[in-house]
Structure formats: C-alpha cells, structure tokens
PDB file of C-alpha atoms in Angstrom:
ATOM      1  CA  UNK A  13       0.000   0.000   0.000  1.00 68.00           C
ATOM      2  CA  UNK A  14       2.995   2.495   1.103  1.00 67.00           C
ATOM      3  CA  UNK A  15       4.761   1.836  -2.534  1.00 69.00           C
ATOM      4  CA  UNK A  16       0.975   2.141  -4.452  1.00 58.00           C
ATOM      5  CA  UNK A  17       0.592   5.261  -2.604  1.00 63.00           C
ATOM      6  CA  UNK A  18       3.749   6.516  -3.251  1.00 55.00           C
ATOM      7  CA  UNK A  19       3.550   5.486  -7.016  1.00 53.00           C
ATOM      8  CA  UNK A  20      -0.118   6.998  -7.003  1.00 59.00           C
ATOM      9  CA  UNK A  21       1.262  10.333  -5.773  1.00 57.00           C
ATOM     10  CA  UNK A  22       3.761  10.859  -8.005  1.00 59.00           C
ATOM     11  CA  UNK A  23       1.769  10.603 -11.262  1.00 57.00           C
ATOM     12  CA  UNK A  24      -0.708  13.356  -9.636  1.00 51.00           C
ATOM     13  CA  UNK A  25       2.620  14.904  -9.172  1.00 55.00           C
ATOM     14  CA  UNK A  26       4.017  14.799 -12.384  1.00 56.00           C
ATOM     15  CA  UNK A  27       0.315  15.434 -13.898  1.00 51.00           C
ATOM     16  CA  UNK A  28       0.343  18.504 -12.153  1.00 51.00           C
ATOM     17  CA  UNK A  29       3.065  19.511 -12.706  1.00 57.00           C
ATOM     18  CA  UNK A  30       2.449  18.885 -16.788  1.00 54.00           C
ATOM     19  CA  UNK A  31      -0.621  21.001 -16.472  1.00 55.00           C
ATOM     20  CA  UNK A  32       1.832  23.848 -14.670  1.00 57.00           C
ATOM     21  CA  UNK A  33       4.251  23.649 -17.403  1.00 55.00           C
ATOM     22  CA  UNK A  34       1.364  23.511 -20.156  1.00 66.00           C
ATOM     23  CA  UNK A  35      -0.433  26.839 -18.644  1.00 70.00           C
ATOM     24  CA  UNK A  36       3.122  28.634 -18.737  1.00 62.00           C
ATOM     25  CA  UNK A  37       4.075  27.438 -21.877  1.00 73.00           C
ATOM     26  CA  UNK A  38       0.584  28.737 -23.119  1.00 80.00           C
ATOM     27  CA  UNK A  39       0.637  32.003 -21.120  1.00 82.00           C
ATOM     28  CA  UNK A  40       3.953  32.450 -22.792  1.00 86.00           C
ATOM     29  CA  UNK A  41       2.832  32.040 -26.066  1.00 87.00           C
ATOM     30  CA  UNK A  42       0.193  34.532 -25.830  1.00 87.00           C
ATOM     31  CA  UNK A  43       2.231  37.341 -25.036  1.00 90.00           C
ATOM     32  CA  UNK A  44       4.912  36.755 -27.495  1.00 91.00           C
ATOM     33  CA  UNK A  45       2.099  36.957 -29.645  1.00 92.00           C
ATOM     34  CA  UNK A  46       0.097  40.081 -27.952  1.00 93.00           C
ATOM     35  CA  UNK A  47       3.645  41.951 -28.141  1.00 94.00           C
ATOM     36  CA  UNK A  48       3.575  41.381 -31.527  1.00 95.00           C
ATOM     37  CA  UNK A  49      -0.053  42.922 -31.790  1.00 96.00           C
ATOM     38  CA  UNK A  50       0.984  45.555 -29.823  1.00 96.00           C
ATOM     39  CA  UNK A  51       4.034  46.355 -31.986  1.00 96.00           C
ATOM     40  CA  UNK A  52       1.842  46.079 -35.299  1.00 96.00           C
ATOM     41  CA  UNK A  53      -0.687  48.398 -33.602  1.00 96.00           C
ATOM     42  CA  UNK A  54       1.489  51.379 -33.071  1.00 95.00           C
ATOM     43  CA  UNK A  55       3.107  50.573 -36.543  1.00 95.00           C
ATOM     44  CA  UNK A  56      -0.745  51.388 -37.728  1.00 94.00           C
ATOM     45  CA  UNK A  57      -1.393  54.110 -35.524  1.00 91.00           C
ATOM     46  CA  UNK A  58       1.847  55.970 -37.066  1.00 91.00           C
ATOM     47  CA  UNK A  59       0.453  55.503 -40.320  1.00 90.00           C
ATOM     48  CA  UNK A  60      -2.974  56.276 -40.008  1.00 87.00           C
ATOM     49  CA  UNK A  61      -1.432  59.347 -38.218  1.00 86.00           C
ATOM     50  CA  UNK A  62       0.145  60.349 -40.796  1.00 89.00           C
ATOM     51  CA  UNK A  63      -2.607  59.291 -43.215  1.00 88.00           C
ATOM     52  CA  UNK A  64      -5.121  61.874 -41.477  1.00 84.00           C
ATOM     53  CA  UNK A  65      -2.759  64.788 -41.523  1.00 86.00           C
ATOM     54  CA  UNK A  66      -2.415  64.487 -45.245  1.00 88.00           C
ATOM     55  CA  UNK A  67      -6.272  64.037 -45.312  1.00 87.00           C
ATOM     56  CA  UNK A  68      -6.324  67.443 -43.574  1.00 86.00           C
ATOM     57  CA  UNK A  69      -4.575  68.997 -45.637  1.00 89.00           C
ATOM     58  CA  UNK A  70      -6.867  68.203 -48.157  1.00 89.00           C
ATOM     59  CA  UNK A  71      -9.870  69.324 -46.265  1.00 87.00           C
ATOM     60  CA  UNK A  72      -7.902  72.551 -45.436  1.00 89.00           C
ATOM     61  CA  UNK A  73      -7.833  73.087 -49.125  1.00 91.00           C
ATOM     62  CA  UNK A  74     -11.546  72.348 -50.255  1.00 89.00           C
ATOM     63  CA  UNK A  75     -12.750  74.497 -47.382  1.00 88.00           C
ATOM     64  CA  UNK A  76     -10.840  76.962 -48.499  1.00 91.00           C
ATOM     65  CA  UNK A  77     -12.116  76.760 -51.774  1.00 92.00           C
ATOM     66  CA  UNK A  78     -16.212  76.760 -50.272  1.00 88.00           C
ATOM     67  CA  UNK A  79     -14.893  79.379 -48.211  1.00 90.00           C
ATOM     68  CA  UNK A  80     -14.693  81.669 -51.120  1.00 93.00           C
ATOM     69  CA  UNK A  81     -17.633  80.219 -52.820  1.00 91.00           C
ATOM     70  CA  UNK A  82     -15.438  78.428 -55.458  1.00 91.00           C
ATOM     71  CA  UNK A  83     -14.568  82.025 -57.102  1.00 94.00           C
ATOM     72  CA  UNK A  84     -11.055  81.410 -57.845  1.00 94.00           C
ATOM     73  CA  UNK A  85     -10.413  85.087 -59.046  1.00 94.00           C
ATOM     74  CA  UNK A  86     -10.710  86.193 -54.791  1.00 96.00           C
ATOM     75  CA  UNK A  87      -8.386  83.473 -53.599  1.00 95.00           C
ATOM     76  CA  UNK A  88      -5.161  84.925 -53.062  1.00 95.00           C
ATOM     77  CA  UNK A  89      -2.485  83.151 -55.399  1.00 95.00           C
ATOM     78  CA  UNK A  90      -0.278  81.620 -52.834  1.00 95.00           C
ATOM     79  CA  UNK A  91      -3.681  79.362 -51.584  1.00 94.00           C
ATOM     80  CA  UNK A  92      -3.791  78.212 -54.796  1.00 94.00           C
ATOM     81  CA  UNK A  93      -0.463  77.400 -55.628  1.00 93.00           C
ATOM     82  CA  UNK A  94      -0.412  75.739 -52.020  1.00 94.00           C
ATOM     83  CA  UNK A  95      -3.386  73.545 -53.560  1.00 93.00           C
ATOM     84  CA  UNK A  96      -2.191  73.219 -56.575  1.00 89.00           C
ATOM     85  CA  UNK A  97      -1.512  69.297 -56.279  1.00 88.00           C
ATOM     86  CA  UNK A  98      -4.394  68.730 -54.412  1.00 89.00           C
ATOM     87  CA  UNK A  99      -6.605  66.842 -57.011  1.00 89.00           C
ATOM     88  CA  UNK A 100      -3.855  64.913 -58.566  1.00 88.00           C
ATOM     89  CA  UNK A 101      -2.169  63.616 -54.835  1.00 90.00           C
ATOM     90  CA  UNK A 102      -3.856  60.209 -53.416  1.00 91.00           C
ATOM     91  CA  UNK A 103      -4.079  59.370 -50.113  1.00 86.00           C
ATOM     92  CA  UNK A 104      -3.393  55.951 -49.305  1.00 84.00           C
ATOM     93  CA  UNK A 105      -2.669  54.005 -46.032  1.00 86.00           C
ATOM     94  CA  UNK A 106      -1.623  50.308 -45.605  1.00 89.00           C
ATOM     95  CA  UNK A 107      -2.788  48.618 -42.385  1.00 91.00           C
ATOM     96  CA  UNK A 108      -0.859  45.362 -40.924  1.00 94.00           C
ATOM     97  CA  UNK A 109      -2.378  43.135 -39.790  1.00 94.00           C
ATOM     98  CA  UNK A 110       0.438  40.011 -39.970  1.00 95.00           C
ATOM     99  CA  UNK A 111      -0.006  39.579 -36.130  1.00 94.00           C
ATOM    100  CA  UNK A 112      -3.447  40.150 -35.519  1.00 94.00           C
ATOM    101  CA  UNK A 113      -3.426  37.067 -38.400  1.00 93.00           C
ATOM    102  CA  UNK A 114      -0.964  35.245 -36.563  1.00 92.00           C
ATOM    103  CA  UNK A 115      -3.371  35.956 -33.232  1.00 91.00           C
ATOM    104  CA  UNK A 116      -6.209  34.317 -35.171  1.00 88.00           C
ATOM    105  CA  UNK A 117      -4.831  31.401 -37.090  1.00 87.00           C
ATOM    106  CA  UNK A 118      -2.359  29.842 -34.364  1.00 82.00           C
ATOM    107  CA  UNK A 119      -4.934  29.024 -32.118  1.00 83.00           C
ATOM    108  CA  UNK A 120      -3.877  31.312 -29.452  1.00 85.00           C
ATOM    109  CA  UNK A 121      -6.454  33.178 -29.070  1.00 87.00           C
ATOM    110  CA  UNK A 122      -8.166  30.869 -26.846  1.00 87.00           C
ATOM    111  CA  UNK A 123      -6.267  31.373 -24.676  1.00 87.00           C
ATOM    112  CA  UNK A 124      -6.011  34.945 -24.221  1.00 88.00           C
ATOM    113  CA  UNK A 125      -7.751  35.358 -20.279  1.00 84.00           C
ATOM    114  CA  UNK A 126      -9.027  38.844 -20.880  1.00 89.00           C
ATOM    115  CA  UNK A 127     -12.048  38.533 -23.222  1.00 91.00           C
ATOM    116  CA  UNK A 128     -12.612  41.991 -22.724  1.00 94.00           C
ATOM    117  CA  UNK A 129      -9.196  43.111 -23.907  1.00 94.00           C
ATOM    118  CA  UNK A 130      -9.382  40.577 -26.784  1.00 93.00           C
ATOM    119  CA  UNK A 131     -12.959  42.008 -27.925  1.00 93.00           C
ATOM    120  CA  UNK A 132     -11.036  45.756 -27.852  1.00 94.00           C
ATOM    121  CA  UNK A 133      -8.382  43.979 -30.066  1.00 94.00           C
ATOM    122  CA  UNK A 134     -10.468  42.470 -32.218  1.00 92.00           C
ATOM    123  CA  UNK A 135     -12.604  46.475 -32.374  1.00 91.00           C
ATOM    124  CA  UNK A 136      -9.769  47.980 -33.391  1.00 92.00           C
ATOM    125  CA  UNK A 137      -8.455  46.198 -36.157  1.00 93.00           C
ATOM    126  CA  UNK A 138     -11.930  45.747 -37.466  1.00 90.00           C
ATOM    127  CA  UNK A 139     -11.934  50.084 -37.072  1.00 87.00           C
ATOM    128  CA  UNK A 140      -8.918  50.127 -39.028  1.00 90.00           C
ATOM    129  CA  UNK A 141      -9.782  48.202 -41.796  1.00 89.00           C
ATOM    130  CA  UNK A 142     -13.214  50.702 -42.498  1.00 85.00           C
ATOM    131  CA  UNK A 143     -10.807  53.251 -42.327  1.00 85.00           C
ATOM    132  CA  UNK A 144      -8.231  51.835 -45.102  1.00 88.00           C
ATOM    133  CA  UNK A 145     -11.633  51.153 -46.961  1.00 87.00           C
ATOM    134  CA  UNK A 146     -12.834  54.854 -46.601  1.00 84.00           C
ATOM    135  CA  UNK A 147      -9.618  56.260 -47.781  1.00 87.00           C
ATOM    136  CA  UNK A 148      -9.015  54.038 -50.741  1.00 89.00           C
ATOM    137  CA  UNK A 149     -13.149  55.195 -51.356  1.00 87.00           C
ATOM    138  CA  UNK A 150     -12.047  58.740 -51.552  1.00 88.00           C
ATOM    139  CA  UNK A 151      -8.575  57.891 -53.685  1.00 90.00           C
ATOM    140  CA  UNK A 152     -11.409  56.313 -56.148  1.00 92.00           C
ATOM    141  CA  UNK A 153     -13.450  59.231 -56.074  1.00 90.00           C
ATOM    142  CA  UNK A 154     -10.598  61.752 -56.674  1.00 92.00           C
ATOM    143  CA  UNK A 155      -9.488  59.420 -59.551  1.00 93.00           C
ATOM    144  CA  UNK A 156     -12.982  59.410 -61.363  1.00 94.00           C
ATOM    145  CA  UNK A 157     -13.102  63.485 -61.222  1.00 92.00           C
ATOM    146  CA  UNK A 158      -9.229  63.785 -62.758  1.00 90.00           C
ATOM    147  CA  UNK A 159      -9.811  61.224 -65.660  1.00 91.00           C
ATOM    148  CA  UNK A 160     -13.293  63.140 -66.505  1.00 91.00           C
ATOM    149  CA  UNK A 161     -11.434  66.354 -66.511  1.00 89.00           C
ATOM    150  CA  UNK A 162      -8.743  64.921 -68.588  1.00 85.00           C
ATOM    151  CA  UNK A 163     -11.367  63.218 -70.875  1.00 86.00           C
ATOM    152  CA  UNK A 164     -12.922  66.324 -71.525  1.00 79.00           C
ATOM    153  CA  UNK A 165     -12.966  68.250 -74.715  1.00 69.00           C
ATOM    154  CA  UNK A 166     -10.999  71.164 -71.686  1.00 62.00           C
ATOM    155  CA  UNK A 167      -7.010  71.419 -72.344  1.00 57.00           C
ATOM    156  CA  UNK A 168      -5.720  72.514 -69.879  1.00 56.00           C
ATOM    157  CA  UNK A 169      -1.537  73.021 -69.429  1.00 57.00           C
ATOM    158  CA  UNK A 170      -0.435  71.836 -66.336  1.00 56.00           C
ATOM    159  CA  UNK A 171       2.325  73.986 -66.408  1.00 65.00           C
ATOM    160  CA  UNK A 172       0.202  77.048 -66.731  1.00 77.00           C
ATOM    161  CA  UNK A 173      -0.370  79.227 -63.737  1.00 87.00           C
ATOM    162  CA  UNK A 174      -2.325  78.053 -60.670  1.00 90.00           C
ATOM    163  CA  UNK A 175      -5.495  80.069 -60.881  1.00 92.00           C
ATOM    164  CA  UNK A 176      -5.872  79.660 -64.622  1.00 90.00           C
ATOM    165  CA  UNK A 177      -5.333  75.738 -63.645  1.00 89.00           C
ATOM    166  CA  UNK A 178      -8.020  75.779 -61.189  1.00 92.00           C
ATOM    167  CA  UNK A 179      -9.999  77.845 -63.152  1.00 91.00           C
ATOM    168  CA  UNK A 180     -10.353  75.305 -65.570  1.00 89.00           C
ATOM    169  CA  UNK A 181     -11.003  72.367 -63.268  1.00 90.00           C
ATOM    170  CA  UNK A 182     -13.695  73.993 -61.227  1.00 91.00           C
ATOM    171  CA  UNK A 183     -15.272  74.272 -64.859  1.00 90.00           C
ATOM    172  CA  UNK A 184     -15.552  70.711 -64.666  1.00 92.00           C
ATOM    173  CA  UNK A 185     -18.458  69.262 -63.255  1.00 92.00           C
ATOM    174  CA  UNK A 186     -17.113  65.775 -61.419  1.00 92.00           C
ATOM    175  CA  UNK A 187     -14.108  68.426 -59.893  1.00 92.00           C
ATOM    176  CA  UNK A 188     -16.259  70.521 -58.935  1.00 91.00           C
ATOM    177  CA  UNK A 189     -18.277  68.046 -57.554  1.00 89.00           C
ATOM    178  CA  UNK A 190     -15.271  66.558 -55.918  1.00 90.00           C
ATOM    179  CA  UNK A 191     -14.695  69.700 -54.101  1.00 88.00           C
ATOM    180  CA  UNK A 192     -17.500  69.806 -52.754  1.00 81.00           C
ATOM    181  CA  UNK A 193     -18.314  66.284 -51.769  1.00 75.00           C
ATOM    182  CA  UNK A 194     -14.865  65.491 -50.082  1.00 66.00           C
ATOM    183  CA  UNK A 195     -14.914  68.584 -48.044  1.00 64.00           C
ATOM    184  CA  UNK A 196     -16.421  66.048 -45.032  1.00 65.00           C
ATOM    185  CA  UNK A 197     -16.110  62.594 -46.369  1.00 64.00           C
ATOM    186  CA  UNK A 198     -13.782  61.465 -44.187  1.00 58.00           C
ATOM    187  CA  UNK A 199     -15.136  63.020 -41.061  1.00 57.00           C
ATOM    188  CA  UNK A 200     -15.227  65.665 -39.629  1.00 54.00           C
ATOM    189  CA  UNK A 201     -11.493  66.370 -38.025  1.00 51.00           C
ATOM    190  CA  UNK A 202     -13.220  65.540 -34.172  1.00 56.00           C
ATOM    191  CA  UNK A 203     -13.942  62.202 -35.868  1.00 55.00           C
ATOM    192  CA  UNK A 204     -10.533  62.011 -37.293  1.00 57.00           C
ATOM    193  CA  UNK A 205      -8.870  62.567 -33.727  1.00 58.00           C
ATOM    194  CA  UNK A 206     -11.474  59.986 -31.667  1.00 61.00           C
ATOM    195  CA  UNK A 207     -10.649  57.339 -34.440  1.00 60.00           C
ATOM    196  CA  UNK A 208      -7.115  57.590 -33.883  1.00 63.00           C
ATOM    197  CA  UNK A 209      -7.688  57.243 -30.151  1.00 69.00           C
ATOM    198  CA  UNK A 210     -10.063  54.692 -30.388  1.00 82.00           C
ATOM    199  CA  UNK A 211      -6.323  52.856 -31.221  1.00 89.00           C
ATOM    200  CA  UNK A 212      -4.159  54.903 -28.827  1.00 89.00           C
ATOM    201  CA  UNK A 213      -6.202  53.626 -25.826  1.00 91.00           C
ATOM    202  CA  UNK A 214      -6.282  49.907 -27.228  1.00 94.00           C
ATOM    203  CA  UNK A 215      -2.328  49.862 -27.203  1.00 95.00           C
ATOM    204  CA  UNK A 216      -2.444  51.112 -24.051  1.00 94.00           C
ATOM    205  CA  UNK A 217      -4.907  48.723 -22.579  1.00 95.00           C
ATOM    206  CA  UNK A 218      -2.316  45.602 -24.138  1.00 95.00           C
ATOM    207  CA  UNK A 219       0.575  47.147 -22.190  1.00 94.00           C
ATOM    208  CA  UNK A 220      -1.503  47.703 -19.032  1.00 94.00           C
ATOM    209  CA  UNK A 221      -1.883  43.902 -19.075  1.00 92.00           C
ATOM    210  CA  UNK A 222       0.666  42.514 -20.130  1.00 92.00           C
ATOM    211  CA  UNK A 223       3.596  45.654 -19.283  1.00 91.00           C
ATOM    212  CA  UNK A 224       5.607  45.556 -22.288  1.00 90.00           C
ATOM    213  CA  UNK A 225       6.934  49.257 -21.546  1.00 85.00           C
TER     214      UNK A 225
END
C-alpha cells in the first residue's frame, strides 16, 4: 500500500506539474504573440497618423475653396499654388495586420484570459480596416473626377499658372463636384482625432496587461 501510494502520488505529481508547465508554456505564447499585436498596432497608428494629416490637408484646401464660394479670381495666389496638387495627390494608407493574423490562425487566441481586452483587439483592427476602406473610397473618387477632366474636350496646361489651372477644373463638373463632396467625407477632423484614439487607448490597454513598456 505504502509503494501504491507513493507510485499513485507521483503521477498526480508529475500530472500537475504537466498542467503547470502547459499553462506557462501557453501564457507564454500569448504574449509573445500580444507583443507582436501591440508592436503592429502602433506601426498602424503611425500611419494612419500620418494618413489623417495628409487628409487634412486636403480638407484645409476644399474648405478653403467653399470658403470663397469656389470664385477662384478672390483666392489669393499663394492658396492656390499651395493647392495646386491637391486633385492629382492620393491618399493611401496600408494597415498590418500580420499579427493580428498570426493571433487568429495559431490558435492562441483561446487562450487569451481577458475577453474583454481581446474584444477591444479584435474592435480595433476591425476600425482600421473601415478606415483603409474609406480612404481608398475617396482615392477612387478623386481618380474618377481627374480622368473626366482629362477626358474632356478642356485642355488645360499643367504647367500654366495656378489660378488659370483651377480655373479650368472647377469648370468641370465631377471636380467641382469633388470639391464639394470630399470637403467632409472622411469626417469631420473631431472624428478624425477619436478614431485615432479609439487605437491609442487599445495599445495602451495591451501594455496595461501585459507591461511591455
């Protein structure tokens, strides 16, 4: 009985111990992995940064233009030449999303304790994505309204002046149109800023947890 005890105890003890070693090994894995999230997260938060202050720019420009009801003869000449670029410039911005794949597909989200934090992870690279599809939306739009004016029967020298340029694009109706449209279609700049902290305070939630920095 002593040595069937003694046998009996140490497979619970090497059982447990298994289990110990399985949980660590697991816990392990999932922050490896969540550092990598958290990594790819503020690689995407630069970029969208950057992303919205070249959308702002943009906005600057066709408010400007609303501003002075689209009469390009009152806009002083350094606006214009400062907007000179703005129609033919796209906007683009390319998400990662390598880890938040590698989260998915490896089976390790499973096993990631904090649902809450995981449903926040999962939020914001959903948030992202809309937002690389509403930018790559406006890119299209811009295109449409620059091949129509180049399509039309209008020649217009890109190498002449700046208000003679504009002139002649505001003529058009799709760049006019443009203009006017895109003025708000990416949000207003309040939206712009909340979006971008919807994925400030997500990063910060992932190092909370797991204290990466």
């Amino acid at each position: 009985m002593l040595q069937l005890s003694v046998v009996i105890l140490g497979i619970v003890i090497t059982f447990a111990g298994s289990g110990l070693i399985e949980r660590w090994q697991r816990q392990r894995q999932v922050r490896t992995t969540m550092l990598l999230v958290y990594e790819e997260l503020k690689t995407n938060l630069g970029l969208r940064d950057n992303c919205c202050e070249k959308l702002r720019f943009d906005q600057d420009g066709m408010l400007m233009f609303d501003h002075y009801g689209r009469n390009v003869d009152l806009i002083p000449m350094d606006s214009l030449d400062r907007y000179v670029s703005l129609l033919g410039t796209m906007r683009s911005v390319e998400v990662q999303n390598d880890a938040f794949e590698v989260l998915k597909s490896s089976g390790v989200i499973q096993f990631v304790g904090d649902k809450e934090l995981l449903m926040q992870v999962l939020g914001c690279y959903r948030q992202l994505g809309t937002f690389a599809d509403r930018v790559d939306s406006y890119n299209q739009s811009k295109i449409n309204a620059i091949n129509h004016f180049s399509a039309s029967d209008v020649h217009a020298d890109f190498h002449m002046d700046s208000r003679q340029l504009w002139r002649a694009l505001l003529r058009d109706p799709l760049c006019n149109s443009f203009i006017g449209m895109s003025t708000y279609y990416v949000g207003y700049p309040d939206y712009l800023r909340s979006d971008i902290a919807g994925v400030a305070k997500t990063i910060a939630a992932i190092n909370e947890k797991y204290r990466f920095e």
